[in-house]
Short mmCIF file of C-alpha atoms in Angstrom, two decimals:
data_model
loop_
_atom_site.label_atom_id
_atom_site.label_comp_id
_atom_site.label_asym_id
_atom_site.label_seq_id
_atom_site.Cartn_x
_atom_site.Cartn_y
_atom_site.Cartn_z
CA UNK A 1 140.94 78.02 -76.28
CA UNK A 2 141.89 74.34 -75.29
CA UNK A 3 140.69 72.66 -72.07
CA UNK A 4 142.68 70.15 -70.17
CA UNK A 5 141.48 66.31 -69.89
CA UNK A 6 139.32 67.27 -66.97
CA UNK A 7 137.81 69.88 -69.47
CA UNK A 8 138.37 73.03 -67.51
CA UNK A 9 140.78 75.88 -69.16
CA UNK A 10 142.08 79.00 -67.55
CA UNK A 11 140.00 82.56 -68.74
CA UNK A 12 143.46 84.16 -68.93
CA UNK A 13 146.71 82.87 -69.38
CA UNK A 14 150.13 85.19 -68.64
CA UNK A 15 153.52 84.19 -70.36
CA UNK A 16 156.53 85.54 -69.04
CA UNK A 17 159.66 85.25 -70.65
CA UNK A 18 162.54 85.10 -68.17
CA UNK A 19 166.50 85.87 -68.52
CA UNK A 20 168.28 85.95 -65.50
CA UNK A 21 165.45 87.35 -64.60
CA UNK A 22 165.96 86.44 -60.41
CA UNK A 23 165.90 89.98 -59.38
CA UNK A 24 162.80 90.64 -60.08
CA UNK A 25 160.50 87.34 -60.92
CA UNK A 26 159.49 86.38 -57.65
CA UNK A 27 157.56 89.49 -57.08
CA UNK A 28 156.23 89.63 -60.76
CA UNK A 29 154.92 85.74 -60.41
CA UNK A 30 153.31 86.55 -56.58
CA UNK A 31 151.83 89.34 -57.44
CA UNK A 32 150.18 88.04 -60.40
CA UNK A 33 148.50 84.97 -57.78
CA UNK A 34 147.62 87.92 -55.32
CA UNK A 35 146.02 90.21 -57.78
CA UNK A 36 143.82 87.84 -59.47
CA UNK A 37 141.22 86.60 -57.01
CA UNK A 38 139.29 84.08 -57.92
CA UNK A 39 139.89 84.61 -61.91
CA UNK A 40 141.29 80.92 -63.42
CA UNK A 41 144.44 81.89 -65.35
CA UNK A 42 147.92 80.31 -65.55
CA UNK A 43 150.78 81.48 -65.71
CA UNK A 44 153.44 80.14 -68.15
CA UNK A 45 156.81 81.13 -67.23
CA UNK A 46 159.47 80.48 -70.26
CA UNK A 47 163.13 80.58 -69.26
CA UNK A 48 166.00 81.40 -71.72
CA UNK A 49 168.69 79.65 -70.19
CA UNK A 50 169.58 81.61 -67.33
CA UNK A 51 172.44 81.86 -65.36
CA UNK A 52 171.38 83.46 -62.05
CA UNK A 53 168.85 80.96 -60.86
CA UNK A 54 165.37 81.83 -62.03
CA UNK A 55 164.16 78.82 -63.00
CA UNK A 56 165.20 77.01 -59.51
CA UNK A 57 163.65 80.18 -57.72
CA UNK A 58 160.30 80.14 -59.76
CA UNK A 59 160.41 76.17 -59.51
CA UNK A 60 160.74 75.63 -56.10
CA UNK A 61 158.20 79.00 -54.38
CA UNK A 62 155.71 78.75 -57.18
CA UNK A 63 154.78 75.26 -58.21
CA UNK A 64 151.49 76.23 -59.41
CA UNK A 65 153.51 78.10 -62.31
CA UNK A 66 153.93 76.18 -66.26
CA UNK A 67 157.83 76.67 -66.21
CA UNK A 68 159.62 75.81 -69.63
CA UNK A 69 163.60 75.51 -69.36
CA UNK A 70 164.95 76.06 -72.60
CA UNK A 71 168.53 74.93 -73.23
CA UNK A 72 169.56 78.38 -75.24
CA UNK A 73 168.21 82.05 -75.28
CA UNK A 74 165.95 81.62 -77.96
CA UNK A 75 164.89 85.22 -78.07
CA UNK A 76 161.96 87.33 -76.42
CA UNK A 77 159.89 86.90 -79.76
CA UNK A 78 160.09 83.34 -80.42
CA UNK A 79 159.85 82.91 -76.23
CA UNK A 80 156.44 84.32 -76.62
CA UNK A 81 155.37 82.27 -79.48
CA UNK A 82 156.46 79.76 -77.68
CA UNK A 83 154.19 80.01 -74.42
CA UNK A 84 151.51 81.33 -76.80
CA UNK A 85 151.00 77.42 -78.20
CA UNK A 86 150.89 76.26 -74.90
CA UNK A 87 148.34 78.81 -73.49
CA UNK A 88 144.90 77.52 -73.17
CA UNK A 89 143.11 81.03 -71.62
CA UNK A 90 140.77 82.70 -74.01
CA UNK A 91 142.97 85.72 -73.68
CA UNK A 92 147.00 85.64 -73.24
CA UNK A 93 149.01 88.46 -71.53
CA UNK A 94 152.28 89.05 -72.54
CA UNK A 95 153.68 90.07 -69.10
CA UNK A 96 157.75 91.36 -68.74
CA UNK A 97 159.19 89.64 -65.75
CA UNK A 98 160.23 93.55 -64.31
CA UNK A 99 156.52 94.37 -63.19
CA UNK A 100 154.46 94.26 -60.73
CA UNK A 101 150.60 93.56 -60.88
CA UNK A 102 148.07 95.69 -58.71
CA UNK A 103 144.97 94.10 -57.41
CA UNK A 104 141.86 94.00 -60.18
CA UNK A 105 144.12 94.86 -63.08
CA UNK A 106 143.62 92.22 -64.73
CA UNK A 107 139.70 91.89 -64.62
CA UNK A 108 139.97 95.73 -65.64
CA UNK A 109 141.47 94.67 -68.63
CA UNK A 110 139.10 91.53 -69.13
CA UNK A 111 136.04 93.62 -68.82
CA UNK A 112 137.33 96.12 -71.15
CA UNK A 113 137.78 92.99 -73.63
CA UNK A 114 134.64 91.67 -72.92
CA UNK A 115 132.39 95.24 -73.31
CA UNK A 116 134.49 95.99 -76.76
CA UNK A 117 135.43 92.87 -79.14
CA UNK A 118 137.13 95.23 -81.74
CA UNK A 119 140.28 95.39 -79.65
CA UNK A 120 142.51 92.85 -79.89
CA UNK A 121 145.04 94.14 -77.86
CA UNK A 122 144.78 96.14 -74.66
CA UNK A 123 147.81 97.55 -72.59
CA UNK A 124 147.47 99.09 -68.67
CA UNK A 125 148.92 102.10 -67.87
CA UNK A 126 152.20 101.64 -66.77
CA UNK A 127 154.15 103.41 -63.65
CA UNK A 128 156.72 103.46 -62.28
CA UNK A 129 158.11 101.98 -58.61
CA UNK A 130 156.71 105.16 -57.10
CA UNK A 131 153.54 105.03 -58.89
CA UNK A 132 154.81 107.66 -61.52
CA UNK A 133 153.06 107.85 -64.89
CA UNK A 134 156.12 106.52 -67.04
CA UNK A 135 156.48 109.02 -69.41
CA UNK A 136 158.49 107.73 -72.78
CA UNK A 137 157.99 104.11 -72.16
CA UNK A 138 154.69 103.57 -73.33
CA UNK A 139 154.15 103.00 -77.01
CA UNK A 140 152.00 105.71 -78.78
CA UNK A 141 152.31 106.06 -82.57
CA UNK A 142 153.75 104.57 -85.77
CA UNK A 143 157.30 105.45 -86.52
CA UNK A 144 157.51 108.56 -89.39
CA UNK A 145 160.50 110.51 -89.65
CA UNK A 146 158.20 113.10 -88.24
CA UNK A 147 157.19 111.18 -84.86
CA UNK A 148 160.56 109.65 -84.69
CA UNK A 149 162.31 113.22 -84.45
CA UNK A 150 159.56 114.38 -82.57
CA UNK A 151 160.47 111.64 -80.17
CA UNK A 152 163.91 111.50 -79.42
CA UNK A 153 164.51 115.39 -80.00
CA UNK A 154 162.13 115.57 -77.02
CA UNK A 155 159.68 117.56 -79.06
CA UNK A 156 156.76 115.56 -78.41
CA UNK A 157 157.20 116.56 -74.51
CA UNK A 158 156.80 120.76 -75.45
CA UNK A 159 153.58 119.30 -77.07
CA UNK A 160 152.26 115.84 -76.96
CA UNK A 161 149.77 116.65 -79.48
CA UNK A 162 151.35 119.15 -81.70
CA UNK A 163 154.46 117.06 -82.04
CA UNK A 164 153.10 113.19 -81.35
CA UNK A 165 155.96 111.21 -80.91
CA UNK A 166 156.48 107.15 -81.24
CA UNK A 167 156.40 107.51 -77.41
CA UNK A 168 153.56 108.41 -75.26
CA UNK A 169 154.48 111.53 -73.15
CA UNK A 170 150.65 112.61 -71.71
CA UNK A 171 149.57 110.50 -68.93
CA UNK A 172 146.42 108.14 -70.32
CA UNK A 173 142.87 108.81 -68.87
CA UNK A 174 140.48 106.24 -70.11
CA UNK A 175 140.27 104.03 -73.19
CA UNK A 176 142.60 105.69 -76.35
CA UNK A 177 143.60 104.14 -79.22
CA UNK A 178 146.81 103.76 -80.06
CA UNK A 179 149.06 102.77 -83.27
CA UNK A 180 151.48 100.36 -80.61
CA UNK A 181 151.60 99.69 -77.05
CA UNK A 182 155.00 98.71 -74.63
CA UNK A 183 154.94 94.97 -74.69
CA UNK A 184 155.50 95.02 -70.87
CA UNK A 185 152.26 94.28 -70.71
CA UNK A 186 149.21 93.67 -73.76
CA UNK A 187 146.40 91.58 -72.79
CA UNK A 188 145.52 90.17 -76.54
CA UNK A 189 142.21 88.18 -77.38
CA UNK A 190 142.99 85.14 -78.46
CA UNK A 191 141.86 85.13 -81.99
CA UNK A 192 144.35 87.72 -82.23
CA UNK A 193 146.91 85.22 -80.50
CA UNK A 194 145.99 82.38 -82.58
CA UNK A 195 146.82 84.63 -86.06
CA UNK A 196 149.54 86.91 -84.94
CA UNK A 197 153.02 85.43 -83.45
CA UNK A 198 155.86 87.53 -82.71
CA UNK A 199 158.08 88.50 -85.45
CA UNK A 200 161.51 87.30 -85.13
CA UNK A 201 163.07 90.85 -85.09
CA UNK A 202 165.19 93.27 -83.19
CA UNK A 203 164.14 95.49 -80.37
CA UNK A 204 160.71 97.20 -81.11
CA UNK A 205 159.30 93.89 -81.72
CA UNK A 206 155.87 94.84 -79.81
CA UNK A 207 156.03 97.92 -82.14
CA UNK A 208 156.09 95.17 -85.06
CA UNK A 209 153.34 93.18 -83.36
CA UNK A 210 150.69 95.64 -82.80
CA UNK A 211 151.04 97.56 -86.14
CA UNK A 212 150.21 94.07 -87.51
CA UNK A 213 147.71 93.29 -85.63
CA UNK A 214 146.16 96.84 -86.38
CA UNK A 215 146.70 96.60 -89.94
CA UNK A 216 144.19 92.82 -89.60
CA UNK A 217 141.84 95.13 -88.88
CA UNK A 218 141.95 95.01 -84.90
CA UNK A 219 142.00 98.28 -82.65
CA UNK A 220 145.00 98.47 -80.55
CA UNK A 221 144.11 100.24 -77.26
CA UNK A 222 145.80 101.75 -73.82
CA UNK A 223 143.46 102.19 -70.82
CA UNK A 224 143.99 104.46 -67.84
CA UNK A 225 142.10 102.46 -65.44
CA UNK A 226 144.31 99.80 -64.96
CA UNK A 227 148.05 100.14 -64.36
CA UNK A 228 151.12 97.91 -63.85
CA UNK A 229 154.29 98.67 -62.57
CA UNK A 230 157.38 98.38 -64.46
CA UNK A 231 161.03 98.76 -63.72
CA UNK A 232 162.07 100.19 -66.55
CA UNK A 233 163.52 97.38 -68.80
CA UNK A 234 166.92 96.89 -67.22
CA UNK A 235 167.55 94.06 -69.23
CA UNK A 236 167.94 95.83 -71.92
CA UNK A 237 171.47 97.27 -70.97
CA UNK A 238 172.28 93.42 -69.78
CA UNK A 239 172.88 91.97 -73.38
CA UNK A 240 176.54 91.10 -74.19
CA UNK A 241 178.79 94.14 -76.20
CA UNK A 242 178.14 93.89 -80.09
CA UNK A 243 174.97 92.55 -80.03
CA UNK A 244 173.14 95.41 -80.87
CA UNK A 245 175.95 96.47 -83.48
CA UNK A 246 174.75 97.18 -87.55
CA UNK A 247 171.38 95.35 -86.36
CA UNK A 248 168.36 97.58 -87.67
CA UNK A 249 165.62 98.11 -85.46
CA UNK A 250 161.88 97.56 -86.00
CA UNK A 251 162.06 101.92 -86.12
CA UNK A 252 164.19 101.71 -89.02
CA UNK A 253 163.01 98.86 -90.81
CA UNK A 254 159.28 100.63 -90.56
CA UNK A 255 160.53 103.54 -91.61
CA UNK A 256 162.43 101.62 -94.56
CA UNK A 257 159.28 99.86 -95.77
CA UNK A 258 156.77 102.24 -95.55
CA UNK A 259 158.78 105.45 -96.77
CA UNK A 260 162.03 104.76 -98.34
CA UNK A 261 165.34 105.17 -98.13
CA UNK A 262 165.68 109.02 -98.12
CA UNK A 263 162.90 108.60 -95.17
CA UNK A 264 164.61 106.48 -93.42
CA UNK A 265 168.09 108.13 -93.46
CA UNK A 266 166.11 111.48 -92.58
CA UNK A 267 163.97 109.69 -89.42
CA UNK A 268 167.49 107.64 -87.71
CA UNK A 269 169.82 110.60 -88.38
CA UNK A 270 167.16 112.80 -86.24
CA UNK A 271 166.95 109.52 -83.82
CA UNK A 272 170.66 109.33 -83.31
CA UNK A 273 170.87 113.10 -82.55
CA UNK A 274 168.54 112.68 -79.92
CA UNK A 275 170.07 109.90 -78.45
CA UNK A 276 173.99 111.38 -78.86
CA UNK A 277 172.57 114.62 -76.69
CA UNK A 278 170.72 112.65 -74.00
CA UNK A 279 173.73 110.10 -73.71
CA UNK A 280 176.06 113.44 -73.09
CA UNK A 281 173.96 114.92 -70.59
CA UNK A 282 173.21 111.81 -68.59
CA UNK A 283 177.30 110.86 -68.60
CA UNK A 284 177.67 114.18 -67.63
CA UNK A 285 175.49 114.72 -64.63
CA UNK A 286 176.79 110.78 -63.84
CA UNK A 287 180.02 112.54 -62.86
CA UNK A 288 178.81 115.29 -61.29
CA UNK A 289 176.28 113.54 -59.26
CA UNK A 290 177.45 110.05 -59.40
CA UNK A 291 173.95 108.96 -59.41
CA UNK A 292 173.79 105.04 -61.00
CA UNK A 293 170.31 106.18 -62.55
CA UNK A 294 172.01 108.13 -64.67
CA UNK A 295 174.88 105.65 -65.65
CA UNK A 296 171.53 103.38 -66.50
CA UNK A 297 170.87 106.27 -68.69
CA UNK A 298 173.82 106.10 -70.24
CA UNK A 299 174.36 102.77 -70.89
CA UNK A 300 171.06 102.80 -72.76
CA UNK A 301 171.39 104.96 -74.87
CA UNK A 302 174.75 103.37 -75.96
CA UNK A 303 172.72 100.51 -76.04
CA UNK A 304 170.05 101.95 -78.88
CA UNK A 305 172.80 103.72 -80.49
CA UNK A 306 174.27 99.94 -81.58
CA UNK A 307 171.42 99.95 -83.62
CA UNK A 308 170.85 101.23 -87.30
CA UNK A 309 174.34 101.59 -89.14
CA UNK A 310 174.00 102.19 -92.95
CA UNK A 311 172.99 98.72 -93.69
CA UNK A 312 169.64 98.95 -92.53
CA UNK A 313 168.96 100.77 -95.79
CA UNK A 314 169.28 98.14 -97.88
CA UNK A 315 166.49 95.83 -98.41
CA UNK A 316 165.98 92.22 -96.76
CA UNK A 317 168.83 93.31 -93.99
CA UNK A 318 167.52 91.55 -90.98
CA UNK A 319 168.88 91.60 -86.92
CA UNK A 320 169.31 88.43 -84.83
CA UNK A 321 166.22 88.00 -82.13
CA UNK A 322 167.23 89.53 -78.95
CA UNK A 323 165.52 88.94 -75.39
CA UNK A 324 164.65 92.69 -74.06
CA UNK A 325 164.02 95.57 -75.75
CA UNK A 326 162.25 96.93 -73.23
#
C-alpha cells in the first residue's frame, strides 16, 4: 500500500478499464461514489484510446476520478496492470465499466476480506439490469473437457452439480469457493495484486488470473451477499472482424497445458458444438421475433467461435491481448 505526500492512502482502490466505454461509464463511475459512503477509495479509470468520448465525459462530471489516456488500446490485461501500479488501496477491484454498484457492496466484500485472509480474491454476485441472478456469466470451475462440454452443451443447467460446468448456473448463497470468478468484478488483496498481474492473453484472461492466483496457494471465492450489476459484456461483440480469428483462448490453452492435445481437441470440438447450436437457434428466433437480444446472441457466439482453429494445439501458439472478453 503507498500513501500520498500528505501520508493518507485510499482502503480500496477500483480500476476500470474503458473502450468507448460512454454508454455506460457515467453510471458505473457515480455509482461507485454513491455506494461507498464514507469508505476512502479511488477510482482509477484507464482509457484505451477511445473514440466515442469517454475520457472527456469521465474528465469533465467526475474530477475526483485518476483518468489515464493512453494513446493505443493496449489491451484489458495490460490496462489492469497498468492501474494496478498506480493503485495505492490495500485492496484493488477490478471493476468492468458495464456495471453498476449497489449501496454497501463494497464494504460486504471488505469485511469478507478482512474476517478471512486466505482469500485473495473475492467476486459479488452478479445480476442482471432486472436484478436477475446471471446465470452462465459467472465463472465457476477449471476448464476439463468434461466441464467444458458440460458447459456449452448446456448440461451443467439439467444439473449444476452432476454436470459442473466452467460456468456457474446455480444462483450463489453465501461464501463458496470457486476455481475462477467473471472479472467484472474481483476485489483482490493486495499482496495478491502486488504478485499476480494479468497475463497478456486472449479472452478468459480472469480465468488465467484466478487459477494462478489459486495455484499460489490463495482461495478464490464468490459471495452471495453482495451483488453488482452487469450488462452483459457488450463489448465483447464490439471488436473489429478477424480479431478473434485462429487466436486460442485461455479454455483451450488450459486445456492444452494441463491435458494434452487429444484433450484439448476432445474439450473445443464439444465447445464449438455448443456454440454452432445456440448460434442457430438464437439467428433463428432473431427472424422470427426480430428481437436485437437475440441478434446480441448471435453475434457472440460468432464472436467465440473466432476462437480456437487447429493451431491452438501446437505448443507456444499465443493470441494478441484483446480489451473485453466479457
Amino acid at each position: 500500500m503507498r500513501d500520498d505526500k500528505f501520508g493518507h492512502a485510499p482502503l480500496v482502490s477500483i480500476v476500470t478499464v474503458t473502450f468507448n466505454s460512454a454508454e455506460h461509464i457515467r453510471g458505473c463511475v457515480a455509482s461507485v461514489s454513491s455506494s461507498v459512503g464514507t469508505m476512502p477509495i479511488e477510482h482509477i479509470v484507464i482509457d484505451n484510446a477511445s473514440q466515442d468520448g469517454t475520457s472527456a465525459l469521465v474528465q469533465a462530471e467526475f474530477p475526483d476520478v485518476m483518468l489515464v489516456e493512453n494513446t493505443l488500446n493496449r489491451g484489458l490485461t495490460a490496462a489492469n496492470n497498468q492501474g494496478t501500479e498506480l493503485a495505492r488501496g490495500r485492496y484493488v477491484v477490478f471493476l468492468n465499466p458495464d456495471t453498476i454498484v449497489p449501496d454497501g457492496t463494497f464494504q460486504t466484500m471488505l469485511g469478507i476480506m478482512e474476517r478471512r485472509p486466505d482469500i485473495g480474491v473475492l467476486a459479488p454476485r452478479l445480476v442482471d439490469e432486472m436484478e436477475r441472478f446471471s446465470s452462465g456469466i459467472m465463472g465457476h470451475r477449471a476448464p476439463t473437457a468434461w466441464t467444458v462440454i458440460n458447459a456449452f452443451l448446456l448440461l451443467s443447467r439439467l444439473s449444476h452439480d452432476l454436470f459442473p460446468g466452467i460456468l456457474r448456473t446455480k444462483d450463489v448463497e453465501g461464501l463458496e469457493d470457486c476455481d475462477w470468478a467473471c472479472g467484472a468484478c474481483l476485489m483482490v488483496r493486495r499482496e495478491v495484486a502486488d504478485n499476480f498481474s494479468w497475463g497478456e492473453f486472449g479472452s478468459g484472461d480472469d480465468l488465467d488470473y484466478c487459477l494462478r492466483v489459486g495455484r499460489g496457494g490463495w482461495r478464490v471465492s464468490v459471495t452471495g451477499d453482495a451483488r453488482v450489476v452487469h450488462f452483459g459484456g457488450r463489448s465483447f461483440t464490439l471488436a473489429k472482424p478477424g480479431t478473434w480469428v485462429g487466436t486460442p483462448s485461455n479454455i483451450a490453452r488450459r486445456l492444452r497445458e494441463h491435458g494434452g492435445p487429444v484433450h484439448a481437441a476432445i474439450g473445443i470440438a464439444g465447445m464449438r458444438l455448443g456454440l454452432r447450436l445456440r448460434g442457430a437457434l438464437h439467428h433463428a428466433l432473431f427472424l422470427v421475433t426480430r428481437d436485437p437480444e437475440r441478434l446480441y446472441k448471435t453475434n457472440k457466439t460468432r464472436q467465440f467461435l473466432a476462437h480456437d482453429d487447429y493451431s491452438v494445439f501446437r505448443k507456444g501458439t499465443r493470441p494478441a491481448p484483446t480489451s473485453y472478453p466479457r
